[in-house]
Coordinates of C-alpha atoms in Angstrom, one line a residue:
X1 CA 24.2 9.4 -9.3
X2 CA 24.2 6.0 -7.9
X3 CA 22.7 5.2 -5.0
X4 CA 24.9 5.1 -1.5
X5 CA 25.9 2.1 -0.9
X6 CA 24.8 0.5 2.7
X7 CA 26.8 -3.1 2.6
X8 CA 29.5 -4.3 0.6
X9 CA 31.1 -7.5 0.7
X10 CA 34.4 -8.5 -1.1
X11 CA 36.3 -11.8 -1.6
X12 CA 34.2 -13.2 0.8
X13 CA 35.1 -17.0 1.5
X14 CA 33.6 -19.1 3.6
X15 CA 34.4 -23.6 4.8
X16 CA 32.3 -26.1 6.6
X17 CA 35.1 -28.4 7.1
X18 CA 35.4 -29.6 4.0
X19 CA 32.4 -28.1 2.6
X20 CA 33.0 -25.1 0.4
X21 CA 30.3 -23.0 0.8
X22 CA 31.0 -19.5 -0.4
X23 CA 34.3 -19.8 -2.8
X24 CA 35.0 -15.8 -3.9
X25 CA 32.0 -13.6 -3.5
X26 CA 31.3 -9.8 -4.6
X27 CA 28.2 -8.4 -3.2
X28 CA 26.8 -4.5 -2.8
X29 CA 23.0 -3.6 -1.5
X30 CA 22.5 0.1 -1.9
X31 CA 19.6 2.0 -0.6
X32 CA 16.2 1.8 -2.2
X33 CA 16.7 -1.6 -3.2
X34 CA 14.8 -4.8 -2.8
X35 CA 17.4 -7.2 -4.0
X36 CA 16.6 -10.9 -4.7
X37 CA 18.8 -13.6 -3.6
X38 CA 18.0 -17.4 -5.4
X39 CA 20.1 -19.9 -6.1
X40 CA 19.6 -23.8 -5.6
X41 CA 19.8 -25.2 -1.8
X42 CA 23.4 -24.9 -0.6
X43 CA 24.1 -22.6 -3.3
X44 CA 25.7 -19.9 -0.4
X45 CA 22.8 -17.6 -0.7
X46 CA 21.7 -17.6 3.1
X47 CA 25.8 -18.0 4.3
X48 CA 26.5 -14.4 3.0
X49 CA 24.1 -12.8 4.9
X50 CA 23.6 -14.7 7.9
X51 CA 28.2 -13.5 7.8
X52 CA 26.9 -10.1 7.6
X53 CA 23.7 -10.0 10.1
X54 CA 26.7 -11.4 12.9
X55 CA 25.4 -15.1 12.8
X56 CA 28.9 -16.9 11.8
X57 CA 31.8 -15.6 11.1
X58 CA 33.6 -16.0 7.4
X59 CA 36.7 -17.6 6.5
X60 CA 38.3 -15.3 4.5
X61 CA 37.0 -11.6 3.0
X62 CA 35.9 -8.2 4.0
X63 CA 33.0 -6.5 4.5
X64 CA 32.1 -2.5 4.6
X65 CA 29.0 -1.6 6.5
X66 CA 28.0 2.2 5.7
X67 CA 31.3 2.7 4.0
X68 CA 33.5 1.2 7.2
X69 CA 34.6 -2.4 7.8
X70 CA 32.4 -5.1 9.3
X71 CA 32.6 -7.4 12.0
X72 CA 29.5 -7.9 13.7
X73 CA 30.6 -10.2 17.0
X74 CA 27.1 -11.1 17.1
X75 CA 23.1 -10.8 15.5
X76 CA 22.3 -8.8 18.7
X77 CA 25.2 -6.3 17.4
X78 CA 25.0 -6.2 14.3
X79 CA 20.8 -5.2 14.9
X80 CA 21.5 -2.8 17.1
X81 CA 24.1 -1.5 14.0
X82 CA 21.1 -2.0 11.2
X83 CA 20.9 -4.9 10.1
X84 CA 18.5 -7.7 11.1
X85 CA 18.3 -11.2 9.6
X86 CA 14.1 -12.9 9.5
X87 CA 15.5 -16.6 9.7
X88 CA 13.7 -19.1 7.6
X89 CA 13.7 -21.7 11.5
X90 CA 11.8 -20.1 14.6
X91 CA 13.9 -18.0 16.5
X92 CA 11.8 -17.0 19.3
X93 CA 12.6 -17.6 23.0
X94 CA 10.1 -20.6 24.6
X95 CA 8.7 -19.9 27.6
X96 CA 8.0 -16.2 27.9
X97 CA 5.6 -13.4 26.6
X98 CA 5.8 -11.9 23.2
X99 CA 6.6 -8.5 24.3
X100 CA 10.2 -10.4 26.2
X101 CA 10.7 -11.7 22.5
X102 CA 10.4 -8.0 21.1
X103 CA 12.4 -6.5 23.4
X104 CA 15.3 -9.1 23.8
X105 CA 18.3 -7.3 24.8
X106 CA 16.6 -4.1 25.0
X107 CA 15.3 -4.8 28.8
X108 CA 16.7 -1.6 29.9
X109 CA 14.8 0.2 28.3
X110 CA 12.1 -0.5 30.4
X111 CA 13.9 -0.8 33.5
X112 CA 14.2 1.6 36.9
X113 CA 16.4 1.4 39.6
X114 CA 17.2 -1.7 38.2
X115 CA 13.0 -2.7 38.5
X116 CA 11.3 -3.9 35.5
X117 CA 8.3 -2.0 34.4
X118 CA 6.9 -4.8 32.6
X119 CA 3.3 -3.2 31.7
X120 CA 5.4 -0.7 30.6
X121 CA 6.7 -3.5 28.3
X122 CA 3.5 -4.9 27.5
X123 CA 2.0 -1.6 26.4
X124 CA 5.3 -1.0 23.8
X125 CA 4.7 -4.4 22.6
X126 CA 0.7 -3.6 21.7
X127 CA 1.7 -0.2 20.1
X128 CA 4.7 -2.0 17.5
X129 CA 2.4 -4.6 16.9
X130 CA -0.3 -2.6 16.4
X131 CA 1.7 -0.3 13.7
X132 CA 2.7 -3.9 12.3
X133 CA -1.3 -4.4 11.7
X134 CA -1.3 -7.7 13.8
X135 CA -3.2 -6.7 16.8
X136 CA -4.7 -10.0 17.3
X137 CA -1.2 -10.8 19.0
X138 CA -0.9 -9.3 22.7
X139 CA 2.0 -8.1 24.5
X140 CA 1.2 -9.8 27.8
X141 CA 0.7 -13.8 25.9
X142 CA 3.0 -16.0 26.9
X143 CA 4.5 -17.0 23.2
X144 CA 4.2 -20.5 22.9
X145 CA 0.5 -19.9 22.9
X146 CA 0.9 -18.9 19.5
X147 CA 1.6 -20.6 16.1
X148 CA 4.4 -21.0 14.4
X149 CA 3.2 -18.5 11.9
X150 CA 2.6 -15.9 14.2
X151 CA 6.0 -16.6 16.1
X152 CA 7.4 -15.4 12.6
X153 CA 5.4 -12.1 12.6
X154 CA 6.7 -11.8 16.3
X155 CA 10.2 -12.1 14.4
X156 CA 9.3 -9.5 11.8
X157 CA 8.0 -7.0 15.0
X158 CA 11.3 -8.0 16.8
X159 CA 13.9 -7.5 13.8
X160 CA 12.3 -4.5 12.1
X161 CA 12.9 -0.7 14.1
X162 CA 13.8 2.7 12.9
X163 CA 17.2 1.9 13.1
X164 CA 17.2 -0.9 11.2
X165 CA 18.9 0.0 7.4
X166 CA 19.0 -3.8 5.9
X167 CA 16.5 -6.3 6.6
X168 CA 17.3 -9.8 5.4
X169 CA 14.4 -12.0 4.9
X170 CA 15.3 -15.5 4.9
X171 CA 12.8 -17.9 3.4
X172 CA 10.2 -16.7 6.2
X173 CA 7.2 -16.6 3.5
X174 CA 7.1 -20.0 3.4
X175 CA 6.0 -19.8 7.1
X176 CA 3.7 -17.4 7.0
X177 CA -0.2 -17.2 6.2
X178 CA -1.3 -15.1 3.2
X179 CA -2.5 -12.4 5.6
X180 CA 1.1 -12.7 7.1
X181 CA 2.9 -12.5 3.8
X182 CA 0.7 -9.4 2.8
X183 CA 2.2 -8.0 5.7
X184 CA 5.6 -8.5 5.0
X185 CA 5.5 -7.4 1.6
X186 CA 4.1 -4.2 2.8
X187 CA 6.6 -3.4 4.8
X188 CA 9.7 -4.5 2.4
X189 CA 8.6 -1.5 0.0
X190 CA 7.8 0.9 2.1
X191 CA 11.5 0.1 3.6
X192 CA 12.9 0.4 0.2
X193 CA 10.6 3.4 -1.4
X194 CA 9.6 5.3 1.1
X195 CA 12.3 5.1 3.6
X196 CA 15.4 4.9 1.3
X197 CA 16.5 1.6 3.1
X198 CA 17.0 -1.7 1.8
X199 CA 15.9 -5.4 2.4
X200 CA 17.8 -8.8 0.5
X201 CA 15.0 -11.1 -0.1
X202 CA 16.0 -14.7 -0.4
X203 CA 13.3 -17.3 -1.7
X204 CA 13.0 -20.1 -3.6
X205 CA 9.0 -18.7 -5.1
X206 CA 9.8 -17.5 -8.8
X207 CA 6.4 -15.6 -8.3
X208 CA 7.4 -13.7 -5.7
X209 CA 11.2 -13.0 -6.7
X210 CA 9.7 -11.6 -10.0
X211 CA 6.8 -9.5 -8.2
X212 CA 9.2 -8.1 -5.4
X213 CA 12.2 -7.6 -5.9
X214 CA 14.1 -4.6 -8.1
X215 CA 17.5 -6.4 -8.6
X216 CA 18.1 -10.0 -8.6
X217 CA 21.5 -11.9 -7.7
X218 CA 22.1 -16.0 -8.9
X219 CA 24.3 -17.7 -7.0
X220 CA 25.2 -21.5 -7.8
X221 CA 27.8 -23.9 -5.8
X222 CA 28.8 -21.1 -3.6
X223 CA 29.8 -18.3 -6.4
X224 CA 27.7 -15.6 -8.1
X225 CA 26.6 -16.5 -11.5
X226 CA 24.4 -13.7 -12.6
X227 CA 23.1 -10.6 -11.5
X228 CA 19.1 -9.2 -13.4
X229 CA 17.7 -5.7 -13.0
X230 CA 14.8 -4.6 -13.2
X231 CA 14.2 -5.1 -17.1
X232 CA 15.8 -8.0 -16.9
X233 CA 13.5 -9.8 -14.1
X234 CA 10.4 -8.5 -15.8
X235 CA 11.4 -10.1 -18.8
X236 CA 9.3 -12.8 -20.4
X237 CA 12.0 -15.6 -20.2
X238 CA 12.8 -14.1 -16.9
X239 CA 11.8 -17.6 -14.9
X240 CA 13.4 -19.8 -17.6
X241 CA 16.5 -17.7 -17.4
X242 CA 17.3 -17.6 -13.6
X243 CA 16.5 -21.6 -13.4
X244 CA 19.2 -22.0 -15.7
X245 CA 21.3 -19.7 -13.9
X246 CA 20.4 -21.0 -10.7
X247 CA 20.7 -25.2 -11.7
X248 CA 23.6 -24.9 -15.0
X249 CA 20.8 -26.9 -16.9
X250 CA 17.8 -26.5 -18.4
X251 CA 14.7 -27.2 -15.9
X252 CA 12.5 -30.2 -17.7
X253 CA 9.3 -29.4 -19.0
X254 CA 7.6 -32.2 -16.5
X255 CA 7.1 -30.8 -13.0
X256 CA 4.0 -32.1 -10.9
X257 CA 2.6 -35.4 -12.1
X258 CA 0.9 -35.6 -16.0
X259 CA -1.3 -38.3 -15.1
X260 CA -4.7 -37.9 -14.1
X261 CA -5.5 -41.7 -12.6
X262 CA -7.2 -41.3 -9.3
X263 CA -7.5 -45.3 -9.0
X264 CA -6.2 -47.1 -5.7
X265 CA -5.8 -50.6 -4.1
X266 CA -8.8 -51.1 -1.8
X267 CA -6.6 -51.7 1.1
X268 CA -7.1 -48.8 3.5
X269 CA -3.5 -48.1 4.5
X270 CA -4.6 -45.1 7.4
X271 CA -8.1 -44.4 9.2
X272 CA -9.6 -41.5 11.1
X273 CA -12.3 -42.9 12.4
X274 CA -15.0 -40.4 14.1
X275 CA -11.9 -38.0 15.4
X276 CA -12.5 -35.0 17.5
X277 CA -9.7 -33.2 18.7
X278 CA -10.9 -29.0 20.4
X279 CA -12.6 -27.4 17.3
X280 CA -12.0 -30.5 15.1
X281 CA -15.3 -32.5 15.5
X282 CA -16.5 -36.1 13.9
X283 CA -13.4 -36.0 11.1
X284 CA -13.5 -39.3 8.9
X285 CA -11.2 -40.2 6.4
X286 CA -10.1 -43.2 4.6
X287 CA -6.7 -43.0 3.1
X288 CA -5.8 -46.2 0.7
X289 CA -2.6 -48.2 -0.5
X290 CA -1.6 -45.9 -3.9
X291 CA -3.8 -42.8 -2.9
X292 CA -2.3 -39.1 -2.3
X293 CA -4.8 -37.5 -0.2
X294 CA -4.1 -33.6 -0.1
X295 CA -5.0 -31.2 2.6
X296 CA -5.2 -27.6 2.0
X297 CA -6.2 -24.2 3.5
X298 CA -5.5 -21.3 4.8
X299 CA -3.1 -21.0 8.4
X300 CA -5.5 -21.9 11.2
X301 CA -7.7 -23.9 9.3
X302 CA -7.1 -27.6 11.1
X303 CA -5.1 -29.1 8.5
X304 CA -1.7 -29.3 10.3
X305 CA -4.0 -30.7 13.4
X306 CA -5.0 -33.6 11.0
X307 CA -1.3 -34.4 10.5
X308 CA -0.3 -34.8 13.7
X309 CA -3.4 -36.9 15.2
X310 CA -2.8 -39.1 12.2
X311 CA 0.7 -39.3 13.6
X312 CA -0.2 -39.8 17.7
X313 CA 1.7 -36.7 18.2
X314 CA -2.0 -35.2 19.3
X315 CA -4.1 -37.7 21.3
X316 CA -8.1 -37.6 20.2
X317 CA -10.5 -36.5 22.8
X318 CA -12.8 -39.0 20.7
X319 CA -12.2 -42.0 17.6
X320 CA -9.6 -43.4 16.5
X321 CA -6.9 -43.5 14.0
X322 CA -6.2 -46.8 12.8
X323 CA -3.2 -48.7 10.6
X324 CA -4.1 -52.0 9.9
X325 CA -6.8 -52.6 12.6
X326 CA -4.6 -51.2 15.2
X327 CA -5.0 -48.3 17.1
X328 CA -2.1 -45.6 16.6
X329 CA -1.6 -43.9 20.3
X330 CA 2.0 -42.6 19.7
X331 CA 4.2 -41.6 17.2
X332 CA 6.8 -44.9 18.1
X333 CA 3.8 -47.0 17.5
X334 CA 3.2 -44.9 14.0
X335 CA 7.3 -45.3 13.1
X336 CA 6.6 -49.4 14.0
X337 CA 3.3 -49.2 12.5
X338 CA 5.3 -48.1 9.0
X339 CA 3.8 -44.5 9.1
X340 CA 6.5 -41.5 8.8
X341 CA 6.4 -38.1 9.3
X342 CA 7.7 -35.1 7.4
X343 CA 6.9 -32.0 10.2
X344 CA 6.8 -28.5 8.7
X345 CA 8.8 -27.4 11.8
X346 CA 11.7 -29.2 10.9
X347 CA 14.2 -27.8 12.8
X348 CA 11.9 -28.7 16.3
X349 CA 9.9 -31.8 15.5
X350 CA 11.7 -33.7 12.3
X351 CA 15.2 -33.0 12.9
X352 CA 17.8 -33.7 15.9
X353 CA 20.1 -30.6 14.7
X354 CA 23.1 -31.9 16.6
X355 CA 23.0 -35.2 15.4
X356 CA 24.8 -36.2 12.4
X357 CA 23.3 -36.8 9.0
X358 CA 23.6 -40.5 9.6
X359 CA 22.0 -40.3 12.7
X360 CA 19.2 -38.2 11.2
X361 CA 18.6 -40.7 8.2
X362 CA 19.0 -44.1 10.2
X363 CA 17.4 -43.3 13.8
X364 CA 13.4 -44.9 12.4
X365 CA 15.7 -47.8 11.3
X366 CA 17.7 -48.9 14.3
X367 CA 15.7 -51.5 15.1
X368 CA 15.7 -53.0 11.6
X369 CA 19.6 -53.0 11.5
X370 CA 20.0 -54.9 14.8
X371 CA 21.6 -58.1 14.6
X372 CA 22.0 -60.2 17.9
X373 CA 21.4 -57.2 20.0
X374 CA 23.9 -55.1 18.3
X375 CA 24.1 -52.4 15.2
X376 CA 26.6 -52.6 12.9
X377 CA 28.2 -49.5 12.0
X378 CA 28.9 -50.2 8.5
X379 CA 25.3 -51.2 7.8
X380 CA 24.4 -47.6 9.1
X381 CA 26.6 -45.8 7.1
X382 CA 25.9 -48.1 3.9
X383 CA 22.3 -47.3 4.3
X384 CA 23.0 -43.4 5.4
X385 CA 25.5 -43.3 2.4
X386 CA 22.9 -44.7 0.6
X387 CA 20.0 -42.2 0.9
X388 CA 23.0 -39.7 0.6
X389 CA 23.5 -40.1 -2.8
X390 CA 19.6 -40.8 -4.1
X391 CA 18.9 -37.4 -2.4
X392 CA 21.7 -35.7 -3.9
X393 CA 22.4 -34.3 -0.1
X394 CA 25.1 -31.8 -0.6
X395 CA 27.7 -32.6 2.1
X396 CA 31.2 -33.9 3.0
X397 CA 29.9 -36.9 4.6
X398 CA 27.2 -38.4 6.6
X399 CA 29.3 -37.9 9.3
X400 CA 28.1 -33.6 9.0
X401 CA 26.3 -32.3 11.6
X402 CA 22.5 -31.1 10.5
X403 CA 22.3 -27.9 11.9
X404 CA 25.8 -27.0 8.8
X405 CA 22.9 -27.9 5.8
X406 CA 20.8 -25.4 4.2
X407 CA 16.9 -25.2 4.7
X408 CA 16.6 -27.3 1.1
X409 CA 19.1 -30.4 2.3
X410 CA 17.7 -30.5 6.0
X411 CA 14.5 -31.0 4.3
X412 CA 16.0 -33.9 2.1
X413 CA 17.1 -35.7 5.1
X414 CA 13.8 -35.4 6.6
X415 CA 12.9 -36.9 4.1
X416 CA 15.8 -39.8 3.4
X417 CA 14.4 -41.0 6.9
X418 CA 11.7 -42.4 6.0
X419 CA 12.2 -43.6 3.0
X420 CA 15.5 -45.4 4.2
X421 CA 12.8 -47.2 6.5
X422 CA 10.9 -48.0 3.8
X423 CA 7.7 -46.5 5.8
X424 CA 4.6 -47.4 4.0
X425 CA 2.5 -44.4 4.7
X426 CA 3.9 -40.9 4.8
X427 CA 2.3 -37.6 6.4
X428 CA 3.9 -35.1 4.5
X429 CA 3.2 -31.5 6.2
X430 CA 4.9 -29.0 4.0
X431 CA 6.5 -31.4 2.3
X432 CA 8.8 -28.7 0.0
X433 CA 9.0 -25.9 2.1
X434 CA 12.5 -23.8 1.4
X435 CA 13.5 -26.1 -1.0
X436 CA 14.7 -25.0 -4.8
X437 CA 12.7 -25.7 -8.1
X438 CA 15.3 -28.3 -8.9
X439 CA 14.6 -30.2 -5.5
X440 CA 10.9 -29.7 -5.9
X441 CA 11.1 -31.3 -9.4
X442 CA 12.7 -34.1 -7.8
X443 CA 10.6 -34.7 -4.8
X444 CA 7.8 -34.7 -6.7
X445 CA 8.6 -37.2 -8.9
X446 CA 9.9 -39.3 -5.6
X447 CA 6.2 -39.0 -4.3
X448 CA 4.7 -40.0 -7.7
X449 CA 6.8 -43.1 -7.8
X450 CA 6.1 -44.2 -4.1
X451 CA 2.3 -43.5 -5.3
X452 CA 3.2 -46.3 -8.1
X453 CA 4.8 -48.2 -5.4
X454 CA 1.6 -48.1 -3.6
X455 CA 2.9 -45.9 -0.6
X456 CA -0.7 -43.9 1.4
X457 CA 0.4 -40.5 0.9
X458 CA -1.5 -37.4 3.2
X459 CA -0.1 -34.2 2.0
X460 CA -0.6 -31.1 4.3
X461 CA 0.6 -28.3 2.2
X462 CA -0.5 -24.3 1.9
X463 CA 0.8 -24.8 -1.8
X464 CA -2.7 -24.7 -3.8
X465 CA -0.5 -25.3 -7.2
X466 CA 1.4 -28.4 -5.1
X467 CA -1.7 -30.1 -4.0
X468 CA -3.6 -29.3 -7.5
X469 CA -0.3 -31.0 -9.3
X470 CA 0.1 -33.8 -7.2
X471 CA -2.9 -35.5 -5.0
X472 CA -5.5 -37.4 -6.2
X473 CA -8.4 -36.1 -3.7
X474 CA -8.2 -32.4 -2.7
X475 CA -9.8 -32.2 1.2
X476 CA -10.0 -28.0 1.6
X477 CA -10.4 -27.2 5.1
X478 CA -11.8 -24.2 7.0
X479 CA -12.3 -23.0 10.5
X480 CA -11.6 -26.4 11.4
X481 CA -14.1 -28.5 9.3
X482 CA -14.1 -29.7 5.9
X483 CA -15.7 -27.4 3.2
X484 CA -14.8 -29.2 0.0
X485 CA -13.3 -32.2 -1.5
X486 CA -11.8 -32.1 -5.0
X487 CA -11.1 -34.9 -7.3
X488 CA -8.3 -35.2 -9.4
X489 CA -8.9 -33.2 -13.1
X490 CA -7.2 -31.4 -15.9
X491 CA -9.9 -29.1 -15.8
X492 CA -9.6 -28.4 -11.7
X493 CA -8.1 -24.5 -11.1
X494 CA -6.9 -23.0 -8.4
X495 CA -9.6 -20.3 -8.7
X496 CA -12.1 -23.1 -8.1
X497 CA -10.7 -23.9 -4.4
X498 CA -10.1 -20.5 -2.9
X499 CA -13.7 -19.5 -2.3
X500 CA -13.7 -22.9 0.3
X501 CA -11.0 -21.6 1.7
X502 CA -11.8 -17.7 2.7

């Protein structure tokens, strides 16, 4: 007997203006399932179930929920229904505690006589995020006190309740710390084996598609192309089978840089000179014209820190960082300066998510396009149209807002910013973070050219294959200080560089 069916989706349909992005779809999750849901970015994969968990509506289609239709008006229904979306952006409220964000639209709960009992609250919060195994988090902490990692956890704790039937996890490993990931993979099989419910993974990680998940669904340009089992993803040609799926092509052999040249200019393009910032004490480093310095470690380590002193975002108690002799104090001096900045909180720091794409891809190069006190618009929109098309940004025009794009094209116009400006050194933090394997192949080949081109590269990534693929000195960092630095070798492994890390 087949399994009951929790959510089924028929004809569903779905327009961004002119972007299509969900032509015709079919889609059921039954109970005891972990299913997999990959396709390239802007393949539709997120759309259908952000339709379902009540974030947007669709154009066209229906959809059964426990064998009745489904129109969640909102995500706050349709969790209090069963089903709770993990976004792949933060989606915690700023500005007050963590147990607040648990219990968001729940207050009454904990109210009497119209009187909040907010130890009350507190106390709930420790015992859920106890059960979750992340007690180091407290009820009573105002949230922004926290990383972005551990808002996502906060997420998980928020979304996840015995009511809840499907949990949709969107991206959010790429967020998290290993400890953090452990977590969440715990609890996405016991939801599926031990509690007969069901969870819809979607990632871009072939790894942990193939480890995870029990069915696997392929979408591509907003329709579903194939749909694996469990023999099917456990297959030897598994990987090679859903790229194809995924991209319509075959995925080329080359992927991170076949090279092994570690050679520079001797110009020093970016200098951390004797910078402490809290537990960061005395940091040095010396990145050159042509060099890809990579930073990596575990979450809480100091490597994102290092990214954004290098950037004037953070302000050294002590040293300084210098471009060219000059002392970087802000980030408009860095963006003058000819430094950019790819932030792994895109949608907060890299991003302006009302903006247009346009205004996203030309805003570091305003000044460069003025002529007599005045910007043309066509020399915008040639140089926006421009970056567009090298990207292979998948909209109807530059004239889309940001916040309509997938994770994967958000992250291409972070980058298209930058290298519309024509910045000479680039901090990349996370640099391919929910992007697919056909944007990754891309991007990397981007960042070995500008290497050519001899662009100062620092790349901040909790990718160990990325950094091992790509950089040409490997800095691993822990508690805050460096405990190893790698060079650039064939013979370099993975398993070399986690014992510096743990």
């Amino acid at each position: 007997m087949s399994p009951e069916v929790l959510l089924e989706v028929k004809h569903m349909h779905k327009a961004f203006g002119p972007t299509i992005a969900l032509k015709d779809v079919d889609i059921t999750v039954r109970r005891g399932e972990i299913r997999g849901l990959v396709g390239e970015n802007g393949s539709g994969k997120s759309t259908i179930m952000s339709i379902a968990s009540g974030m947007q509506p669709a154009t066209g289609g229906e959809m059964y929920y426990l064998g009745k239709p489904w129109h969640p008006g909102s995500m706050v229904e349709a969790q209090k229904a069963g089903i709770s979306m993990i976004l792949q952006e933060a989606n915690t409220i700023p500005g007050v505690t963590v147990a607040q964000n648990i219990f968001a639209g729940r207050e009454k709960e904990f109210s009497v006589m119209g009187m909040m009992n907010m130890r009350k609250m507190y106390r709930a919060a420790d015992e859920v995020l106890e059960r979750f195994g992340i007690s180091h988090i407290k009820g009573n902490h105002r949230i922004d006190q926290y990383t972005f990692e551990e808002r996502k956890l906060i997420e998980l704790v928020r979304c996840v309740n015995e009511d809840t039937q499907i949990l949709v996890v969107d991206e959010t490993t790429t967020a998290l710390s290993l400890e953090g990931r452990q977590i969440l993979y715990r609890l996405i099989h016991k939801m599926a084996e031990e509690e007969n419910k069901a969870v819809v993974f979607v990632s871009h990680d072939m790894d942990e598609i193939l480890e995870h998940c029990s069915v696997l669904t392929v979408l591509r340009d907003g329709d579903i192309v194939g749909e694996l089992n469990g023999e099917e993803i456990q297959a030897l040609d598994a990987v090679k089978n859903i790229r194809y799926l995924m991209v319509g092509r075959e995925i080329g052999e080359k992927y991170y840089r076949e090279d092994y040249d570690t050679s520079h200019e001797a110009e020093v393009a970016l200098e951390l000179a004797d910078v402490s910032f809290g537990p960061i004490r005395h940091f040095n480093m010396k990145l050159h014209k042509g060099e890809i310095i990579g930073f990596g470690g575990l979450s809480g380590c100091g490597m994102h820190e290092i990214g954004r002193i290098a950037y004037g975002i953070e302000k050294p108690e002590q040293g300084k960082v210098l471009r060219k002799g000059k002392e970087i104090k802000s980030p408009l001096m860095a963006i003058q300066e000819g430094i950019g900045y790819i932030s792994k909180n895109r949608d907060t720091e890299a991003l302006i998510l009302a903006g247009s794409i346009q205004d996203n891809i030309v805003l570091p190069s305003l000044k460069a396009l003025e002529r007599g006190g005045v910007i043309r618009p066509g020399e915008e929109k040639k140089l926006s149209d421009h970056e567009i098309e090298a990207f292979r940004i998948k909209c109807g025009s530059g004239k889309q807002f940001v916040n309509t794009l997938s994770g994967g094209n958000k992250q291409k116009v972070s980058f298209a910013k930058w290298t519309a400006k024509g910045s000479e050194v680039i901090i990349m933090d996370c640099p391919t973070r929910g992007v697919d394997i056909g944007v990754k192949q891309a991007m990397y080949s981007l960042i070995e050219e500008m290497k050519k081109e001899g662009k100062a590269i620092l790349m901040i990534s909790e990718e160990l294959s990325e950094l091992v693929g790509m950089v040409d000195k490997l800095v691993i960092m822990k508690d805050f200080k460096v405990t190893k630095e790698f060079l650039r070798s064939p013979d370099l492994q993975q398993t070399d560089i986690i014992e510096y890390m743990i």
